[in-house]
C-alpha cells in the first residue's frame, strides 16, 4: 500500500528557525555526534545554509511521480527529503519542481539520488543536497509514500523532524529532541566562541586542552637538534 500522510506534526517553528544560526557540525556534535547523513550528499551549489521541517518522500528508482504528489503536502518552512527504495542516479528534481516547491515556501531539497538543472537551481537560489548530479530522466509509473519515516543516506528521518544543511552536509534532529539539541547547540557555540578568542590570541590547543601530560604518557618525545646537525 502507498500512503500520503497529510499534515504530520512538525517541530516547533521558532525552534526550527533558531537552528539556522548553527552549522551542521555544531548540531551534529550537540546531539552526541548522531544524525549526520552520508557525506556523499553534497550541495549542488555552495553557500546555502537552511533549517526546516522534513516532508519525506519514498520513491522507486528513476520515478519521480511521488515528488509531484509530495509538493501538495509542503508548507512554508519545510524541506523536501527524498529517498529511493533502491539506489538511483536519475535526475529526479530540477528547476520546474523547484519552482513549484519554492512557491510553497520550501527551503530546500535533500535527495539520496540525482538532481538536474543545477545552473537554474543556483540562479534561483534554491538549495539542494544530492548524491548525484544527473540529467538522466525519470518516469511517473509507480507509487511510493509521502510523510512516512524513511531512511535517507543512512539516517532515519520522520516527517516533521528538523533538517539542518550547509556546505558541510546534512544533519537530522528528531522532532521530539529539537528543543534539547537547540539548547546544546547554543552551549557548544558559546564554548567555541570563547575558544576562538584564545586561539586568536596565540594560545595552543596543547595547553587549552591539557594535552601535554597525556602526550608524554603516550611516549611522545621532543628532540633538540644536534649541535653538529647543519642541515
Ligand atoms: O521534470 C522533471 O522530471 C525534473 C526536472 O527536470 C524539473 O523539475 O525541472
Ligand atoms: Mg528540468
Tab-separated table of C-alpha atoms and ligand atoms in Angstrom:
chain	number	residue	atom	x	y	z
A	1	UNK	CA	0.000	0.000	0.000
A	2	UNK	CA	1.151	3.510	-0.770
A	3	UNK	CA	0.128	6.298	1.542
A	4	UNK	CA	0.274	10.059	1.883
A	5	UNK	CA	0.124	11.337	5.446
A	6	UNK	CA	-1.413	14.794	5.477
A	7	UNK	CA	-0.262	17.497	7.874
A	8	UNK	CA	2.103	15.482	10.108
A	9	UNK	CA	3.176	17.029	13.401
A	10	UNK	CA	6.109	19.336	12.752
A	11	UNK	CA	8.820	20.569	15.110
A	12	UNK	CA	8.001	23.927	16.670
A	13	UNK	CA	8.562	26.717	14.130
A	14	UNK	CA	10.550	29.088	16.365
A	15	UNK	CA	12.839	26.232	17.395
A	16	UNK	CA	13.339	25.191	13.765
A	17	UNK	CA	14.141	28.745	12.666
A	18	UNK	CA	16.664	29.136	15.502
A	19	UNK	CA	18.618	26.130	14.186
A	20	UNK	CA	19.598	28.212	11.142
A	21	UNK	CA	22.105	30.038	13.391
A	22	UNK	CA	24.082	26.855	13.837
A	23	UNK	CA	26.218	24.909	11.394
A	24	UNK	CA	25.769	21.219	10.671
A	25	UNK	CA	28.966	20.362	12.566
A	26	UNK	CA	27.710	22.133	15.706
A	27	UNK	CA	24.306	20.445	15.611
A	28	UNK	CA	25.837	17.033	14.947
A	29	UNK	CA	28.244	17.423	17.890
A	30	UNK	CA	25.479	18.829	20.099
A	31	UNK	CA	23.459	15.649	19.683
A	32	UNK	CA	26.361	13.397	20.628
A	33	UNK	CA	27.668	13.006	17.067
A	34	UNK	CA	24.487	11.488	15.702
A	35	UNK	CA	22.128	12.319	12.858
A	36	UNK	CA	24.648	13.088	10.129
A	37	UNK	CA	23.604	11.934	6.650
A	38	UNK	CA	26.179	10.213	4.444
A	39	UNK	CA	28.634	12.966	3.452
A	40	UNK	CA	28.360	11.713	-0.149
A	41	UNK	CA	25.315	14.010	-0.240
A	42	UNK	CA	26.801	17.320	-1.391
A	43	UNK	CA	25.300	20.756	-2.002
A	44	UNK	CA	24.866	21.206	-5.758
A	45	UNK	CA	25.899	24.843	-5.263
A	46	UNK	CA	27.809	26.133	-2.261
A	47	UNK	CA	26.928	28.780	0.302
A	48	UNK	CA	23.405	27.738	1.283
A	49	UNK	CA	22.516	27.172	4.946
A	50	UNK	CA	18.986	26.105	5.824
A	51	UNK	CA	16.921	24.706	8.679
A	52	UNK	CA	13.416	23.380	8.115
A	53	UNK	CA	10.944	20.590	8.812
A	54	UNK	CA	11.071	17.368	6.797
A	55	UNK	CA	8.434	16.333	4.300
A	56	UNK	CA	9.566	12.805	3.494
A	57	UNK	CA	9.173	11.021	0.176
A	58	UNK	CA	9.932	7.382	-0.603
A	59	UNK	CA	10.336	6.925	-4.362
A	60	UNK	CA	11.007	3.969	-6.691
A	61	UNK	CA	14.223	4.087	-8.720
A	62	UNK	CA	14.096	6.618	-11.605
A	63	UNK	CA	10.461	7.539	-10.921
A	64	UNK	CA	9.591	10.997	-9.582
A	65	UNK	CA	5.799	10.683	-9.528
A	66	UNK	CA	5.608	10.814	-5.732
A	67	UNK	CA	7.625	14.039	-5.625
A	68	UNK	CA	4.781	15.716	-7.518
A	69	UNK	CA	2.359	14.172	-5.005
A	70	UNK	CA	4.522	15.437	-2.125
A	71	UNK	CA	4.606	19.044	-3.380
A	72	UNK	CA	0.961	19.475	-2.367
A	73	UNK	CA	1.825	18.418	1.193
A	74	UNK	CA	4.618	21.019	1.539
A	75	UNK	CA	4.210	24.111	3.690
A	76	UNK	CA	6.233	27.206	4.379
A	77	UNK	CA	9.382	26.258	6.291
A	78	UNK	CA	9.581	22.662	5.046
A	79	UNK	CA	12.499	20.800	3.476
A	80	UNK	CA	11.721	18.063	0.976
A	81	UNK	CA	13.610	14.856	1.826
A	82	UNK	CA	13.622	12.160	-0.850
A	83	UNK	CA	14.995	8.612	-0.671
A	84	UNK	CA	14.788	5.964	-3.410
A	85	UNK	CA	13.812	2.424	-2.393
A	86	UNK	CA	16.935	1.196	-4.188
A	87	UNK	CA	19.917	3.205	-5.446
A	88	UNK	CA	19.278	5.512	-8.399
A	89	UNK	CA	21.390	8.127	-10.127
A	90	UNK	CA	18.472	9.542	-12.077
A	91	UNK	CA	17.735	13.279	-12.094
A	92	UNK	CA	14.505	13.283	-10.100
A	93	UNK	CA	14.322	17.015	-9.489
A	94	UNK	CA	15.120	20.179	-11.417
A	95	UNK	CA	14.157	23.805	-11.782
A	96	UNK	CA	10.487	23.112	-12.585
A	97	UNK	CA	9.701	21.196	-9.401
A	98	UNK	CA	11.956	23.633	-7.522
A	99	UNK	CA	9.770	26.483	-8.771
A	100	UNK	CA	6.672	24.677	-7.526
A	101	UNK	CA	8.039	23.968	-4.052
A	102	UNK	CA	9.671	27.392	-3.693
A	103	UNK	CA	6.220	28.895	-4.325
A	104	UNK	CA	5.051	26.971	-1.233
A	105	UNK	CA	7.892	28.278	0.950
A	106	UNK	CA	10.018	25.123	0.857
A	107	UNK	CA	13.573	25.898	1.957
A	108	UNK	CA	15.443	23.185	0.082
A	109	UNK	CA	15.734	19.588	-1.087
A	110	UNK	CA	17.744	16.696	0.311
A	111	UNK	CA	17.824	13.724	-2.072
A	112	UNK	CA	19.709	10.435	-1.848
A	113	UNK	CA	19.691	10.201	-5.660
A	114	UNK	CA	20.202	12.552	-8.613
A	115	UNK	CA	19.212	16.125	-9.330
A	116	UNK	CA	19.481	18.180	-12.542
A	117	UNK	CA	19.189	21.780	-13.865
A	118	UNK	CA	21.919	22.819	-11.433
A	119	UNK	CA	22.662	26.184	-13.098
A	120	UNK	CA	18.984	27.129	-12.848
A	121	UNK	CA	18.752	25.986	-9.229
A	122	UNK	CA	21.762	28.153	-8.412
A	123	UNK	CA	20.292	31.142	-10.255
A	124	UNK	CA	17.035	30.660	-8.349
A	125	UNK	CA	18.889	30.319	-5.046
A	126	UNK	CA	17.080	27.052	-4.372
A	127	UNK	CA	19.353	24.865	-2.210
A	128	UNK	CA	19.759	21.151	-2.988
A	129	UNK	CA	21.878	18.452	-1.368
A	130	UNK	CA	22.148	15.404	-3.648
A	131	UNK	CA	24.175	12.211	-4.081
A	132	UNK	CA	24.397	12.671	-7.851
A	133	UNK	CA	24.019	15.370	-10.437
A	134	UNK	CA	22.472	13.731	-13.486
A	135	UNK	CA	20.337	14.792	-16.425
A	136	UNK	CA	19.002	11.224	-16.639
A	137	UNK	CA	15.211	11.449	-16.885
A	138	UNK	CA	12.585	9.825	-14.675
A	139	UNK	CA	9.126	8.362	-15.322
A	140	UNK	CA	5.802	8.583	-13.492
A	141	UNK	CA	4.657	4.966	-13.193
A	142	UNK	CA	4.954	3.575	-9.696
A	143	UNK	CA	3.641	4.746	-6.348
A	144	UNK	CA	5.638	5.407	-3.180
A	145	UNK	CA	4.905	7.097	0.146
A	146	UNK	CA	4.765	10.653	1.414
A	147	UNK	CA	5.320	11.601	5.052
A	148	UNK	CA	6.184	8.175	6.394
A	149	UNK	CA	9.510	7.540	8.166
A	150	UNK	CA	12.298	6.850	5.661
A	151	UNK	CA	15.985	6.061	5.693
A	152	UNK	CA	17.803	8.724	3.688
A	153	UNK	CA	21.574	8.499	3.194
A	154	UNK	CA	21.897	6.259	6.242
A	155	UNK	CA	19.690	8.170	8.696
A	156	UNK	CA	16.118	7.581	9.786
A	157	UNK	CA	14.072	10.679	9.035
A	158	UNK	CA	10.471	11.074	10.156
A	159	UNK	CA	8.126	13.738	8.800
A	160	UNK	CA	8.339	16.905	10.903
A	161	UNK	CA	11.929	16.236	12.038
A	162	UNK	CA	14.362	19.152	11.802
A	163	UNK	CA	16.787	19.178	8.875
A	164	UNK	CA	19.843	21.444	9.019
A	165	UNK	CA	22.072	21.651	5.939
A	166	UNK	CA	25.078	23.707	4.914
A	167	UNK	CA	28.327	23.294	2.974
A	168	UNK	CA	29.428	20.571	5.425
A	169	UNK	CA	26.429	18.337	4.704
A	170	UNK	CA	23.056	17.469	6.222
A	171	UNK	CA	22.008	16.553	9.771
A	172	UNK	CA	18.617	15.434	11.088
A	173	UNK	CA	17.317	16.231	14.570
A	174	UNK	CA	14.355	14.132	15.728
A	175	UNK	CA	11.296	16.340	16.301
A	176	UNK	CA	10.944	15.457	19.982
A	177	UNK	CA	14.615	16.234	20.656
A	178	UNK	CA	14.699	19.571	18.856
A	179	UNK	CA	14.433	21.814	21.941
A	180	UNK	CA	17.172	19.990	23.833
A	181	UNK	CA	19.507	19.819	20.825
A	182	UNK	CA	18.990	23.512	20.114
A	183	UNK	CA	19.986	24.351	23.711
A	184	UNK	CA	23.038	22.073	23.455
A	185	UNK	CA	23.995	23.741	20.141
A	186	UNK	CA	23.903	27.145	21.848
A	187	UNK	CA	26.135	25.939	24.685
A	188	UNK	CA	28.582	24.474	22.186
A	189	UNK	CA	28.650	27.631	20.081
A	190	UNK	CA	29.330	29.792	23.171
A	191	UNK	CA	32.156	27.479	24.172
A	192	UNK	CA	33.625	27.694	20.661
A	193	UNK	CA	33.372	31.497	20.683
A	194	UNK	CA	35.466	31.584	23.871
A	195	UNK	CA	37.967	29.110	22.401
A	196	UNK	CA	38.196	31.111	19.173
A	197	UNK	CA	39.356	34.153	21.207
A	198	UNK	CA	42.020	32.106	22.963
A	199	UNK	CA	43.314	30.615	19.676
A	200	UNK	CA	43.347	34.082	18.093
A	201	UNK	CA	45.467	35.372	20.987
A	202	UNK	CA	48.076	32.697	20.237
A	203	UNK	CA	47.216	30.046	22.832
A	204	UNK	CA	47.798	26.462	21.730
A	205	UNK	CA	45.326	23.609	21.737
A	206	UNK	CA	48.047	21.644	23.530
A	207	UNK	CA	47.660	23.902	26.587
A	208	UNK	CA	43.973	24.797	26.352
A	209	UNK	CA	43.132	21.084	26.342
A	210	UNK	CA	45.854	19.980	28.819
A	211	UNK	CA	47.302	17.652	26.214
A	212	UNK	CA	50.980	17.784	27.134
A	213	UNK	CA	50.939	15.325	30.028
A	214	UNK	CA	48.917	12.787	28.074
A	215	UNK	CA	51.224	13.078	25.067
A	216	UNK	CA	54.227	12.441	27.348
A	217	UNK	CA	52.474	9.426	28.889
A	218	UNK	CA	51.899	8.066	25.390
A	219	UNK	CA	55.636	8.398	24.783
A	220	UNK	CA	55.883	11.476	22.579
A	221	UNK	CA	59.464	12.696	22.780
A	222	UNK	CA	60.848	16.058	21.702
A	223	UNK	CA	64.439	16.017	20.436
A	224	UNK	CA	66.550	19.171	20.187
A	225	UNK	CA	68.580	19.456	17.039
A	226	UNK	CA	72.133	18.113	17.480
A	227	UNK	CA	74.710	20.957	17.573
A	228	UNK	CA	76.560	19.207	14.693
A	229	UNK	CA	73.407	18.938	12.600
A	230	UNK	CA	73.795	21.696	10.000
A	231	UNK	CA	71.029	20.732	7.516
B	1	LIG	O1	10.740	17.404	-14.686
B	1	LIG	C1	11.434	16.551	-14.121
B	1	LIG	O2	11.288	15.344	-14.212
B	1	LIG	C2	12.590	17.026	-13.270
B	1	LIG	C3	13.079	18.323	-13.809
B	1	LIG	O3	13.913	18.362	-14.688
B	1	LIG	C4	12.484	19.591	-13.316
B	1	LIG	O4	11.789	19.578	-12.294
B	1	LIG	O5	12.772	20.626	-13.923
B	2	LIG	MG1	14.039	20.278	-15.738
